[in-house]
Amino acid sequence: MGEGVFGRSDAEIDLLVRGKRSGIAVVGFGYIGTVTGAVLADRGWPVTGIDVRQSVVDEINLGKTTVPEPQLNELVANNVRVGRLRATTNFGVIADNDFVIVTVGTPLGPDFEPIVDDIKAAARAVGEHLHKGHLVILKSTVPPETTEKVFRPILEGTSGLRAGVDFGLAFCPERLAEGQAIRELTSIPIVIGAVDERSARACAILWRHGLGVDSIVVDDPRTAEMVKLADNVWIDLNVALANELAKVCDGLGMDVLQVINAANTMPKGSHDVNILMPSMGVGGYCLTKDPWFVSHLGESLGLDLAIPRTSRTVNDTMPAYTYGLLNKLLAEQGKAIETSRIALLGIAFKNNTGDCRLTPTKYVVGLLEDSGCELSVHDPWVAADDALTVTKIPLTADIESAVERADALVVLAGHRQFQQFPLARLAELVSGGCVFLDGQNSFDPAAVRAAGFVYKGIGR
Ligand SMILES: NC(=O)c1ccc[n+]([C@@H]2O[C@H](COP(=O)([O-])OP(=O)(O)OC[C@H]3O[C@@H](n4cnc5c(N)ncnc54)[C@H](O)[C@@H]3O)[C@@H](O)[C@H]2O)c1
């Protein structure tokens, strides 16, 4: 049984936390759970991951993870080896840990409605082992009021304890981004929306000493839930704006990056304008889903919100737009896609990661596979199993074989291996008049053209 943190004085919690005498249970050991658990363990905490998937638990206990995040494997291996990190399917271990962080998934249903079944199941399982003094922190992205109206009643009902009286409860949104998750977890301030002031203070002490980050305390859990959704709606909308500007600039024969970089120097309010970058599409678990949470929230309030639906719709047009660009470029070279040899470089949805979850590259791959072209696919970051979720074609192991005799190179993820590969060597391997479609705008157009390619980016 843990010593209990909730209900103690700040000084007592401070001592427990600084001395790392409290254990942390992380419920839901997927992407966010594994990153959070591994980072906390690396900072000296005893961490136990709890997941319903036996395969995940077995993998962690062998010191491995398939979560595609740079440096995570090493962190998991080291901390499992020294005994600070372990995993189990047994929720009974909750009793031994003062802090319980819940990071289970919240997928979308067929009508883009949020599904909180895993949140409910996790609340039931945690509630069965809850004691006085526990601090429970929900980190999954959820529609506003889920902590108070779904999570809390189940915890209280199954435990017979009261939140804010017997145990602490807070919602702290996870705002890190794939690819830089480990750095961001220990640098981005954490928003705390708690059911009472004592829960909020205990949380802030954990984040200050546990991760070395500041906290922003808001009124209540639902406000914190809304913060996360506001962040992601802003990002998705801003990318949609960049994507539409890219289409306009392309039509006018301008370089959208010049437009955006110059536009972003204008001060507005306390910051400069900050238009994000266009690309061949938006992927991943959060941006493709969270705007729909807000859309549904609007519906529940009788509001017809245009913004989240519009940004999702605009960003979802980008894979087909990219495929259209390829067809046009090939036609300009007197070639047809069905008789061309196409080398697709990068299928992860983000540069320098192997993350293929909800990747927009899948739609471009599908269109290419159906086109009858001769297709090779290469991504040095993506594991063979994950690649199968995107393409039927086995990955070509090396870039040289992938691009040989290609009529077009289609870069859908701007991995550093592609940028570091000498353009002159690339030009030697491909066919004459080879098209270079830069789906992430990660190359210098002048350098690519100088190497002899027909270059095109998104909006440039
Ligand atoms: N991936 C991201 O970059 C990111 C960023 C910020 C926030 N989020 C949010 O964090 C949450 C988790 O996302 P993720 O990407 O880690 O999802 P994920 O699917 O990778 O992981 C969820 C894990 O929870 C486990 N699980 C499901 N039900 C469970 C239960 N009842 N008890 C214990 N474990 C259970 C699953 O087996 C899985 O391993 C989501 O709400 C997501 O929106 C994700």
mmCIF file of N, CA, C and O in Angstrom, residues 184-237:
data_model
loop_
_atom_site.group_PDB
_atom_site.id
_atom_site.type_symbol
_atom_site.label_atom_id
_atom_site.label_comp_id
_atom_site.label_asym_id
_atom_site.label_seq_id
_atom_site.Cartn_x
_atom_site.Cartn_y
_atom_site.Cartn_z
ATOM 1 N N GLU A 184 9.519 17.169 -25.182
ATOM 2 C CA GLU A 184 8.372 18.024 -24.868
ATOM 3 C C GLU A 184 7.739 17.689 -23.525
ATOM 4 O O GLU A 184 7.229 18.561 -22.845
ATOM 5 N N LEU A 185 7.798 16.405 -23.162
ATOM 6 C CA LEU A 185 7.195 16.001 -21.884
ATOM 7 C C LEU A 185 7.887 16.693 -20.706
ATOM 8 O O LEU A 185 7.276 16.932 -19.665
ATOM 9 N N THR A 186 9.159 17.014 -20.883
ATOM 10 C CA THR A 186 9.894 17.649 -19.788
ATOM 11 C C THR A 186 10.112 19.143 -20.054
ATOM 12 O O THR A 186 10.961 19.766 -19.421
ATOM 13 N N SER A 187 9.344 19.711 -20.997
ATOM 14 C CA SER A 187 9.516 21.147 -21.240
ATOM 15 C C SER A 187 8.190 21.926 -21.353
ATOM 16 O O SER A 187 8.121 23.070 -20.932
ATOM 17 N N ILE A 188 7.143 21.295 -21.895
ATOM 18 C CA ILE A 188 5.883 22.039 -22.064
ATOM 19 C C ILE A 188 5.164 22.151 -20.716
ATOM 20 O O ILE A 188 5.033 21.147 -20.006
ATOM 21 N N PRO A 189 4.684 23.343 -20.352
ATOM 22 C CA PRO A 189 3.927 23.461 -19.095
ATOM 23 C C PRO A 189 2.690 22.561 -19.129
ATOM 24 O O PRO A 189 2.109 22.341 -20.196
ATOM 25 N N ILE A 190 2.331 22.043 -17.969
ATOM 26 C CA ILE A 190 1.179 21.135 -17.908
ATOM 27 C C ILE A 190 -0.032 21.871 -17.339
ATOM 28 O O ILE A 190 0.062 22.549 -16.313
ATOM 29 N N VAL A 191 -1.147 21.738 -18.042
ATOM 30 C CA VAL A 191 -2.387 22.375 -17.603
ATOM 31 C C VAL A 191 -3.065 21.433 -16.608
ATOM 32 O O VAL A 191 -3.154 20.229 -16.847
ATOM 33 N N ILE A 192 -3.495 22.006 -15.485
ATOM 34 C CA ILE A 192 -4.161 21.193 -14.455
ATOM 35 C C ILE A 192 -5.575 21.728 -14.237
ATOM 36 O O ILE A 192 -5.758 22.905 -13.946
ATOM 37 N N GLY A 193 -6.547 20.848 -14.400
ATOM 38 C CA GLY A 193 -7.916 21.194 -14.022
ATOM 39 C C GLY A 193 -8.353 20.150 -13.009
ATOM 40 O O GLY A 193 -8.554 18.988 -13.375
ATOM 41 N N ALA A 194 -8.466 20.540 -11.753
ATOM 42 C CA ALA A 194 -8.716 19.543 -10.707
ATOM 43 C C ALA A 194 -10.091 19.758 -10.080
ATOM 44 O O ALA A 194 -10.703 20.817 -10.236
ATOM 45 N N VAL A 195 -10.553 18.724 -9.360
ATOM 46 C CA VAL A 195 -11.870 18.840 -8.722
ATOM 47 C C VAL A 195 -11.804 19.694 -7.457
ATOM 48 O O VAL A 195 -12.831 20.146 -6.961
ATOM 49 N N ASP A 196 -10.605 19.900 -6.918
ATOM 50 C CA ASP A 196 -10.453 20.775 -5.751
ATOM 51 C C ASP A 196 -9.019 21.280 -5.701
ATOM 52 O O ASP A 196 -8.147 20.809 -6.441
ATOM 53 N N GLU A 197 -8.801 22.226 -4.812
ATOM 54 C CA GLU A 197 -7.500 22.893 -4.748
ATOM 55 C C GLU A 197 -6.391 21.931 -4.292
ATOM 56 O O GLU A 197 -5.259 21.997 -4.768
ATOM 57 N N ARG A 198 -6.717 21.031 -3.390
ATOM 58 C CA ARG A 198 -5.671 20.113 -2.889
ATOM 59 C C ARG A 198 -5.198 19.172 -3.996
ATOM 60 O O ARG A 198 -4.018 18.857 -4.107
ATOM 61 N N SER A 199 -6.145 18.721 -4.837
ATOM 62 C CA SER A 199 -5.754 17.861 -5.966
ATOM 63 C C SER A 199 -4.831 18.642 -6.903
ATOM 64 O O SER A 199 -3.832 18.119 -7.397
ATOM 65 N N ALA A 200 -5.206 19.903 -7.154
ATOM 66 C CA ALA A 200 -4.417 20.731 -8.074
ATOM 67 C C ALA A 200 -3.003 20.913 -7.531
ATOM 68 O O ALA A 200 -2.011 20.809 -8.269
ATOM 69 N N ARG A 201 -2.890 21.169 -6.230
ATOM 70 C CA ARG A 201 -1.556 21.406 -5.648
ATOM 71 C C ARG A 201 -0.707 20.144 -5.690
ATOM 72 O O ARG A 201 0.475 20.176 -6.019
ATOM 73 N N ALA A 202 -1.313 19.006 -5.374
ATOM 74 C CA ALA A 202 -0.558 17.738 -5.403
ATOM 75 C C ALA A 202 -0.052 17.457 -6.820
ATOM 76 O O ALA A 202 1.084 17.018 -7.019
ATOM 77 N N CYS A 203 -0.905 17.751 -7.791
ATOM 78 C CA CYS A 203 -0.519 17.571 -9.202
ATOM 79 C C CYS A 203 0.662 18.469 -9.556
ATOM 80 O O CYS A 203 1.636 18.026 -10.174
ATOM 81 N N ALA A 204 0.547 19.738 -9.165
ATOM 82 C CA ALA A 204 1.597 20.704 -9.518
ATOM 83 C C ALA A 204 2.938 20.288 -8.913
ATOM 84 O O ALA A 204 3.986 20.421 -9.560
ATOM 85 N N ILE A 205 2.897 19.741 -7.691
ATOM 86 C CA ILE A 205 4.154 19.290 -7.060
ATOM 87 C C ILE A 205 4.728 18.104 -7.841
ATOM 88 O O ILE A 205 5.936 18.030 -8.095
ATOM 89 N N LEU A 206 3.841 17.195 -8.245
ATOM 90 C CA LEU A 206 4.320 16.043 -9.033
ATOM 91 C C LEU A 206 4.995 16.513 -10.323
ATOM 92 O O LEU A 206 6.092 16.070 -10.658
ATOM 93 N N TRP A 207 4.334 17.410 -11.045
ATOM 94 C CA TRP A 207 4.899 17.824 -12.336
ATOM 95 C C TRP A 207 6.179 18.643 -12.144
ATOM 96 O O TRP A 207 7.114 18.538 -12.930
ATOM 97 N N ARG A 208 6.213 19.466 -11.075
ATOM 98 C CA ARG A 208 7.419 20.281 -10.842
ATOM 99 C C ARG A 208 8.619 19.382 -10.551
ATOM 100 O O ARG A 208 9.655 19.478 -11.186
ATOM 101 N N HIS A 209 8.452 18.462 -9.598
ATOM 102 C CA HIS A 209 9.596 17.624 -9.213
ATOM 103 C C HIS A 209 9.710 16.360 -10.050
ATOM 104 O O HIS A 209 10.796 15.846 -10.249
ATOM 105 N N GLY A 210 8.576 15.881 -10.530
ATOM 106 C CA GLY A 210 8.592 14.645 -11.312
ATOM 107 C C GLY A 210 9.111 14.848 -12.714
ATOM 108 O O GLY A 210 9.874 14.036 -13.232
ATOM 109 N N LEU A 211 8.705 15.941 -13.342
ATOM 110 C CA LEU A 211 9.111 16.164 -14.731
ATOM 111 C C LEU A 211 9.905 17.458 -14.911
ATOM 112 O O LEU A 211 10.439 17.716 -15.985
ATOM 113 N N GLY A 212 9.944 18.291 -13.860
ATOM 114 C CA GLY A 212 10.683 19.549 -13.959
ATOM 115 C C GLY A 212 9.945 20.599 -14.780
ATOM 116 O O GLY A 212 10.583 21.461 -15.378
ATOM 117 N N VAL A 213 8.608 20.524 -14.831
ATOM 118 C CA VAL A 213 7.868 21.510 -15.624
ATOM 119 C C VAL A 213 6.885 22.311 -14.758
ATOM 120 O O VAL A 213 6.435 21.860 -13.709
ATOM 121 N N ASP A 214 6.562 23.504 -15.273
ATOM 122 C CA ASP A 214 5.593 24.366 -14.597
ATOM 123 C C ASP A 214 4.171 23.885 -14.885
ATOM 124 O O ASP A 214 3.954 23.154 -15.848
ATOM 125 N N SER A 215 3.253 24.346 -14.055
ATOM 126 C CA SER A 215 1.846 24.001 -14.266
ATOM 127 C C SER A 215 1.033 25.261 -14.473
ATOM 128 O O SER A 215 1.395 26.334 -13.994
ATOM 129 N N ILE A 216 -0.058 25.111 -15.183
ATOM 130 C CA ILE A 216 -1.028 26.196 -15.339
ATOM 131 C C ILE A 216 -2.331 25.650 -14.783
ATOM 132 O O ILE A 216 -2.894 24.704 -15.342
ATOM 133 N N VAL A 217 -2.757 26.214 -13.656
ATOM 134 C CA VAL A 217 -3.968 25.680 -13.020
ATOM 135 C C VAL A 217 -5.179 26.456 -13.532
ATOM 136 O O VAL A 217 -5.210 27.688 -13.458
ATOM 137 N N VAL A 218 -6.143 25.731 -14.083
ATOM 138 C CA VAL A 218 -7.388 26.357 -14.543
ATOM 139 C C VAL A 218 -8.518 25.958 -13.581
ATOM 140 O O VAL A 218 -8.314 25.135 -12.688
ATOM 141 N N ASP A 219 -9.685 26.554 -13.798
ATOM 142 C CA ASP A 219 -10.774 26.426 -12.821
ATOM 143 C C ASP A 219 -11.170 25.006 -12.466
ATOM 144 O O ASP A 219 -11.428 24.688 -11.312
ATOM 145 N N ASP A 220 -11.287 24.165 -13.472
ATOM 146 C CA ASP A 220 -11.866 22.837 -13.225
ATOM 147 C C ASP A 220 -11.456 21.879 -14.344
ATOM 148 O O ASP A 220 -10.878 22.306 -15.352
ATOM 149 N N PRO A 221 -11.766 20.585 -14.201
ATOM 150 C CA PRO A 221 -11.364 19.621 -15.237
ATOM 151 C C PRO A 221 -11.894 19.978 -16.616
ATOM 152 O O PRO A 221 -11.204 19.846 -17.616
ATOM 153 N N ARG A 222 -13.151 20.460 -16.699
ATOM 154 C CA ARG A 222 -13.710 20.681 -18.038
ATOM 155 C C ARG A 222 -12.996 21.799 -18.771
ATOM 156 O O ARG A 222 -12.874 21.777 -19.987
ATOM 157 N N THR A 223 -12.493 22.781 -18.027
ATOM 158 C CA THR A 223 -11.731 23.853 -18.674
ATOM 159 C C THR A 223 -10.427 23.277 -19.241
ATOM 160 O O THR A 223 -10.028 23.595 -20.366
ATOM 161 N N ALA A 224 -9.791 22.408 -18.468
ATOM 162 C CA ALA A 224 -8.540 21.787 -18.945
ATOM 163 C C ALA A 224 -8.812 20.892 -20.155
ATOM 164 O O ALA A 224 -8.004 20.830 -21.088
ATOM 165 N N GLU A 225 -9.951 20.203 -20.148
ATOM 166 C CA GLU A 225 -10.322 19.356 -21.302
ATOM 167 C C GLU A 225 -10.467 20.222 -22.559
ATOM 168 O O GLU A 225 -10.042 19.849 -23.654
ATOM 169 N N MET A 226 -11.057 21.407 -22.359
ATOM 170 C CA MET A 226 -11.281 22.318 -23.497
ATOM 171 C C MET A 226 -9.954 22.890 -24.008
ATOM 172 O O MET A 226 -9.818 23.153 -25.209
ATOM 173 N N VAL A 227 -8.979 23.084 -23.119
ATOM 174 C CA VAL A 227 -7.677 23.642 -23.520
ATOM 175 C C VAL A 227 -7.038 22.758 -24.584
ATOM 176 O O VAL A 227 -6.566 23.228 -25.623
ATOM 177 N N LYS A 228 -7.050 21.468 -24.325
ATOM 178 C CA LYS A 228 -6.422 20.533 -25.269
ATOM 179 C C LYS A 228 -7.113 20.591 -26.631
ATOM 180 O O LYS A 228 -6.480 20.607 -27.692
ATOM 181 N N LEU A 229 -8.442 20.619 -26.594
ATOM 182 C CA LEU A 229 -9.190 20.649 -27.857
ATOM 183 C C LEU A 229 -8.941 21.963 -28.587
ATOM 184 O O LEU A 229 -8.794 21.993 -29.816
ATOM 185 N N ALA A 230 -8.847 23.058 -27.824
ATOM 186 C CA ALA A 230 -8.580 24.369 -28.447
ATOM 187 C C ALA A 230 -7.220 24.346 -29.141
ATOM 188 O O ALA A 230 -7.078 24.828 -30.269
ATOM 189 N N ASP A 231 -6.218 23.775 -28.487
ATOM 190 C CA ASP A 231 -4.879 23.673 -29.101
ATOM 191 C C ASP A 231 -4.962 22.933 -30.432
ATOM 192 O O ASP A 231 -4.428 23.385 -31.442
ATOM 193 N N ASN A 232 -5.625 21.799 -30.435
ATOM 194 C CA ASN A 232 -5.628 20.973 -31.653
ATOM 195 C C ASN A 232 -6.521 21.537 -32.762
ATOM 196 O O ASN A 232 -6.205 21.386 -33.939
ATOM 197 N N VAL A 233 -7.605 22.208 -32.372
ATOM 198 C CA VAL A 233 -8.423 22.866 -33.401
ATOM 199 C C VAL A 233 -7.598 23.981 -34.044
ATOM 200 O O VAL A 233 -7.609 24.159 -35.261
ATOM 201 N N TRP A 234 -6.858 24.711 -33.232
ATOM 202 C CA TRP A 234 -6.005 25.800 -33.771
ATOM 203 C C TRP A 234 -4.986 25.218 -34.752
ATOM 204 O O TRP A 234 -4.807 25.752 -35.854
ATOM 205 N N ILE A 235 -4.334 24.133 -34.380
ATOM 206 C CA ILE A 235 -3.295 23.570 -35.262
ATOM 207 C C ILE A 235 -3.918 23.098 -36.575
ATOM 208 O O ILE A 235 -3.446 23.433 -37.660
ATOM 209 N N ASP A 236 -5.007 22.334 -36.472
ATOM 210 C CA ASP A 236 -5.612 21.771 -37.683
ATOM 211 C C ASP A 236 -6.116 22.886 -38.604
ATOM 212 O O ASP A 236 -5.940 22.837 -39.828
ATOM 213 N N LEU A 237 -6.712 23.902 -38.000
ATOM 214 C CA LEU A 237 -7.230 25.024 -38.785
ATOM 215 C C LEU A 237 -6.095 25.804 -39.438
ATOM 216 O O LEU A 237 -6.177 26.205 -40.605
#
